[in-house]
Amino acid sequence: DGGITQSPKYLFRKEGQNVTLSCEQNLNHDAMYWYRQDPGQGLRLIYYSQIVNDFQKGDIAEGYSVSREKKESFPLTVTSAQKNPTAFYLCASSMADRAGNTIYFGEGSWLTVV
Amino acid sequence: AQSVTQLDSHVSVSEGTPVLLRCNYSSSYSPSLFWYVQHPNKGLQLLLKYTSAATLVKGINGFEAEFKKSETSFHLTKPSAHMSDAAEYFCVVSDYKTSGTYKYIFGTGTRLKVLA
């Protein structure tokens, strides 16, 4: 089945540690996105990529980094510079930019600082 | 600037009664509008979308929404609520940025509670 796979589902980070969340899609979508969701709140865009080897900062990129070396993969690294990383992280993808493209989501990953 | 406003953060209905989740938007262009549902600890699932075709859009699980340009609204309805409808619902607009790309703007969500 086509879809978006995020791993791990639950991840714990120690102070000062970098962690990486994986996102893989087999939908042949050009665009991929990372969102952060805090409990009881909406989604905030961290980074997005419209094509391989290119990505753009979203609204809350500080303390995060990404790469897009393959069309199918868009990993997110939460660096030690992100002071409040505990949240639910959602990866998404869509066809190349045009009106009406549906954005599809993975099942999400929980990151907790311990 | 483009924006999406979900007018109610929480809605409670009794099982078997109608559901109404309200969404207003602002957009400089002809937007595409979506409703998504999110169950606890899950990703967002598409319920329905509007892309300038029929103004009344039917989605999955008996949900539908009507695009009203004059009111800049895209309210989500269902004739009869089921216990399994209890979840968070997000209204989303896909709009055109001046950079020549499209952006998804999410509402803050409405939590639907269904009472037995």
Short mmCIF file of C-alpha atoms in Angstrom, two decimals:
data_model
loop_
_atom_site.label_atom_id
_atom_site.label_comp_id
_atom_site.label_asym_id
_atom_site.label_seq_id
_atom_site.Cartn_x
_atom_site.Cartn_y
_atom_site.Cartn_z
CA ASP A 1 0.00 0.00 0.00
CA GLY A 2 1.19 3.51 -0.79
CA GLY A 3 1.73 5.84 2.06
CA ILE A 4 4.02 7.73 4.39
CA THR A 5 6.01 5.89 7.03
CA GLN A 6 7.39 7.69 10.05
CA SER A 7 9.75 6.13 12.56
CA PRO A 8 10.15 5.75 15.41
CA LYS A 9 6.68 6.26 16.84
CA TYR A 10 8.12 7.23 20.25
CA LEU A 11 11.56 8.75 20.85
CA PHE A 12 13.21 10.06 23.96
CA ARG A 13 15.94 12.69 23.87
CA LYS A 14 18.40 13.58 26.54
CA GLU A 15 19.48 17.16 27.12
CA GLY A 16 22.10 18.25 24.58
CA GLN A 17 21.45 15.35 22.24
CA ASN A 18 20.53 15.47 18.56
CA VAL A 19 17.87 13.04 17.34
CA THR A 20 16.60 12.22 13.87
CA LEU A 21 13.06 11.36 12.86
CA SER A 22 12.66 9.32 9.71
CA CYS A 23 10.05 9.93 7.01
CA GLU A 24 9.70 7.79 3.88
CA GLN A 25 6.98 8.00 1.22
CA ASN A 26 6.19 5.74 -1.72
CA LEU A 27 3.54 7.99 -3.26
CA ASN A 28 5.98 9.46 -5.80
CA HIS A 29 5.24 12.92 -4.41
CA ASP A 30 7.58 15.81 -5.15
CA ALA A 31 6.81 17.88 -2.07
CA MET A 32 7.39 16.84 1.52
CA TYR A 33 6.77 18.65 4.80
CA TRP A 34 7.45 18.49 8.52
CA TYR A 35 4.96 19.85 11.02
CA ARG A 36 5.05 20.16 14.77
CA GLN A 37 1.89 19.72 16.84
CA ASP A 38 1.74 20.63 20.50
CA PRO A 39 -1.07 19.18 22.66
CA GLY A 40 -4.37 20.90 21.97
CA GLN A 41 -2.89 23.06 19.26
CA GLY A 42 -2.81 23.16 15.49
CA LEU A 43 0.04 22.33 13.15
CA ARG A 44 3.08 24.53 12.63
CA LEU A 45 5.34 24.14 9.61
CA ILE A 46 9.00 23.41 10.36
CA TYR A 47 10.51 22.75 6.92
CA TYR A 48 9.31 21.83 3.48
CA SER A 49 10.90 20.56 0.29
CA GLN A 50 9.49 20.80 -3.21
CA ILE A 51 12.26 18.93 -4.99
CA VAL A 52 15.27 16.78 -4.24
CA ASN A 53 18.28 18.64 -2.86
CA ASP A 54 16.22 21.71 -2.04
CA PHE A 55 14.28 22.69 1.05
CA GLN A 56 12.87 25.82 2.66
CA LYS A 57 12.37 26.98 6.23
CA GLY A 58 8.86 27.06 7.55
CA ASP A 59 7.51 29.12 10.40
CA ILE A 60 9.47 27.46 13.24
CA ALA A 61 12.72 26.15 11.70
CA GLU A 62 15.08 27.23 14.49
CA GLY A 63 16.66 24.23 16.20
CA TYR A 64 15.77 21.83 13.40
CA SER A 65 17.52 20.63 10.26
CA VAL A 66 16.51 18.51 7.27
CA SER A 67 17.92 16.91 4.17
CA ARG A 68 16.35 15.77 0.90
CA GLU A 69 18.86 13.53 -0.84
CA LYS A 70 16.20 11.20 -2.25
CA LYS A 71 12.69 11.88 -3.47
CA GLU A 72 11.25 9.31 -1.06
CA SER A 73 13.01 10.46 2.09
CA PHE A 74 12.89 13.64 4.20
CA PRO A 75 14.49 13.09 7.63
CA LEU A 76 14.18 15.71 10.36
CA THR A 77 16.94 16.27 12.93
CA VAL A 78 16.00 17.92 16.20
CA THR A 79 19.18 19.54 17.42
CA SER A 80 20.25 20.50 20.92
CA ALA A 81 19.51 24.10 19.95
CA GLN A 82 15.78 23.33 20.06
CA LYS A 83 15.02 24.17 23.68
CA ASN A 84 11.51 22.80 23.85
CA PRO A 85 11.36 19.81 21.51
CA THR A 86 8.70 17.76 23.29
CA ALA A 87 5.86 17.50 20.76
CA PHE A 88 4.13 15.34 18.18
CA TYR A 89 5.85 15.53 14.77
CA LEU A 90 4.01 14.91 11.53
CA CYS A 91 5.54 14.28 8.13
CA ALA A 92 3.45 14.92 5.03
CA SER A 93 3.72 14.90 1.26
CA SER A 94 1.87 16.14 -1.81
CA MET A 95 2.18 16.31 -5.57
CA ALA A 96 4.09 19.23 -7.07
CA ASP A 97 2.61 22.64 -6.45
CA ARG A 98 -0.72 23.34 -8.04
CA ALA A 99 -4.14 24.22 -6.76
CA GLY A 100 -6.09 21.49 -5.09
CA ASN A 101 -3.28 19.05 -4.36
CA THR A 102 -4.12 16.95 -1.34
CA ILE A 103 -1.54 16.76 1.42
CA TYR A 104 -1.14 13.31 2.97
CA PHE A 105 0.18 12.59 6.44
CA GLY A 106 2.15 9.93 8.20
CA GLU A 107 1.09 8.52 11.56
CA GLY A 108 3.34 10.86 13.51
CA SER A 109 6.20 10.54 15.98
CA TRP A 110 6.23 11.54 19.64
CA LEU A 111 9.44 13.14 20.89
CA THR A 112 9.95 13.57 24.61
CA VAL A 113 12.87 15.16 26.43
CA VAL A 114 14.05 13.20 29.46
CA ALA B 1 -2.94 37.51 4.30
CA GLN B 2 -4.49 34.10 4.03
CA SER B 3 -5.99 32.65 7.18
CA VAL B 4 -8.33 29.99 8.48
CA THR B 5 -10.54 30.37 11.55
CA GLN B 6 -12.30 27.48 13.19
CA LEU B 7 -14.97 29.15 15.24
CA ASP B 8 -15.32 26.51 17.94
CA SER B 9 -12.46 24.82 19.78
CA HIS B 10 -14.82 22.22 21.29
CA VAL B 11 -18.18 20.86 20.12
CA SER B 12 -20.31 18.31 21.98
CA VAL B 13 -23.23 16.47 20.39
CA SER B 14 -25.34 13.50 21.34
CA GLU B 15 -25.05 10.33 19.29
CA GLY B 16 -27.54 10.40 16.43
CA THR B 17 -27.83 14.20 16.32
CA PRO B 18 -26.40 16.49 13.60
CA VAL B 19 -22.84 17.75 13.62
CA LEU B 20 -21.79 21.25 12.55
CA LEU B 21 -18.15 22.31 12.65
CA ARG B 22 -17.59 25.86 11.46
CA CYS B 23 -14.72 27.21 9.37
CA ASN B 24 -14.17 30.65 7.88
CA TYR B 25 -11.26 31.55 5.64
CA SER B 26 -9.69 34.55 4.01
CA SER B 27 -7.86 34.33 0.72
CA SER B 28 -6.75 36.63 -2.02
CA TYR B 29 -7.22 34.01 -4.71
CA SER B 30 -9.51 31.10 -5.41
CA PRO B 31 -8.54 28.71 -2.65
CA SER B 32 -8.74 24.99 -2.31
CA LEU B 33 -10.26 23.93 1.00
CA PHE B 34 -9.96 20.70 2.95
CA TRP B 35 -11.26 19.07 6.09
CA TYR B 36 -9.11 16.54 7.91
CA VAL B 37 -9.81 14.35 10.94
CA GLN B 38 -7.24 13.32 13.53
CA HIS B 39 -7.78 10.57 16.07
CA PRO B 40 -5.55 10.52 19.17
CA ASN B 41 -1.88 9.87 18.46
CA LYS B 42 -2.56 9.49 14.75
CA GLY B 43 -1.86 11.43 11.60
CA LEU B 44 -4.44 13.53 9.76
CA GLN B 45 -6.85 11.79 7.41
CA LEU B 46 -8.58 13.59 4.54
CA LEU B 47 -12.36 13.82 4.90
CA LEU B 48 -13.11 15.93 1.84
CA LYS B 49 -11.83 18.75 -0.34
CA TYR B 50 -13.16 21.60 -2.44
CA THR B 51 -11.32 22.66 -5.59
CA SER B 52 -13.68 25.06 -7.44
CA ALA B 53 -16.04 22.40 -8.75
CA ALA B 54 -19.36 21.70 -7.01
CA THR B 55 -19.86 23.89 -3.95
CA LEU B 56 -21.38 21.02 -1.95
CA VAL B 57 -18.69 18.46 -1.35
CA LYS B 58 -19.33 14.96 -0.06
CA GLY B 59 -16.66 13.14 1.85
CA ILE B 60 -16.05 9.93 3.70
CA ASN B 61 -18.03 8.63 6.68
CA GLY B 62 -21.13 10.66 5.79
CA PHE B 63 -19.52 14.09 6.14
CA GLU B 64 -20.11 16.93 3.73
CA ALA B 65 -19.19 20.59 3.47
CA GLU B 66 -20.53 23.56 1.55
CA PHE B 67 -18.31 26.25 0.07
CA LYS B 68 -19.97 29.66 0.40
CA LYS B 69 -17.85 32.32 -1.25
CA SER B 70 -20.08 35.22 -0.18
CA GLU B 71 -19.70 34.17 3.46
CA THR B 72 -16.09 32.92 3.09
CA SER B 73 -17.16 29.77 4.91
CA PHE B 74 -16.61 26.04 4.53
CA HIS B 75 -18.58 24.43 7.34
CA LEU B 76 -18.46 20.66 7.91
CA THR B 77 -21.70 18.79 8.61
CA LYS B 78 -22.97 15.30 9.24
CA PRO B 79 -26.65 14.41 9.67
CA SER B 80 -26.17 11.91 12.47
CA ALA B 81 -23.16 11.65 14.77
CA HIS B 82 -21.61 8.32 15.63
CA MET B 83 -19.42 7.56 18.62
CA SER B 84 -16.52 6.89 16.27
CA ASP B 85 -16.69 10.51 15.02
CA ALA B 86 -15.17 11.75 18.28
CA ALA B 87 -11.83 13.27 17.18
CA GLU B 88 -10.08 16.51 16.29
CA TYR B 89 -11.07 18.16 13.01
CA PHE B 90 -8.94 20.59 11.03
CA CYS B 91 -9.99 22.99 8.31
CA VAL B 92 -7.18 23.69 5.83
CA VAL B 93 -6.79 26.10 2.94
CA SER B 94 -4.31 25.68 0.11
CA ASP B 95 -3.53 29.05 -1.23
CA TYR B 96 -1.23 30.75 -3.69
CA LYS B 97 1.85 32.47 -2.38
CA THR B 98 3.42 35.44 -4.09
CA SER B 99 6.54 33.33 -4.54
CA GLY B 100 4.61 31.22 -7.02
CA THR B 101 4.10 28.24 -4.77
CA TYR B 102 1.19 26.98 -2.73
CA LYS B 103 0.97 26.82 1.03
CA TYR B 104 -1.27 24.85 3.37
CA ILE B 105 -2.75 26.90 6.20
CA PHE B 106 -4.27 24.97 9.09
CA GLY B 107 -6.98 26.02 11.46
CA THR B 108 -6.40 25.46 15.16
CA GLY B 109 -8.77 22.50 15.24
CA THR B 110 -12.16 21.62 16.71
CA ARG B 111 -12.43 18.77 19.16
CA LEU B 112 -15.68 16.88 18.64
CA LYS B 113 -17.12 14.98 21.58
CA VAL B 114 -19.99 12.56 21.01
CA LEU B 115 -22.16 11.75 23.99
CA ALA B 116 -23.89 8.39 24.34
#
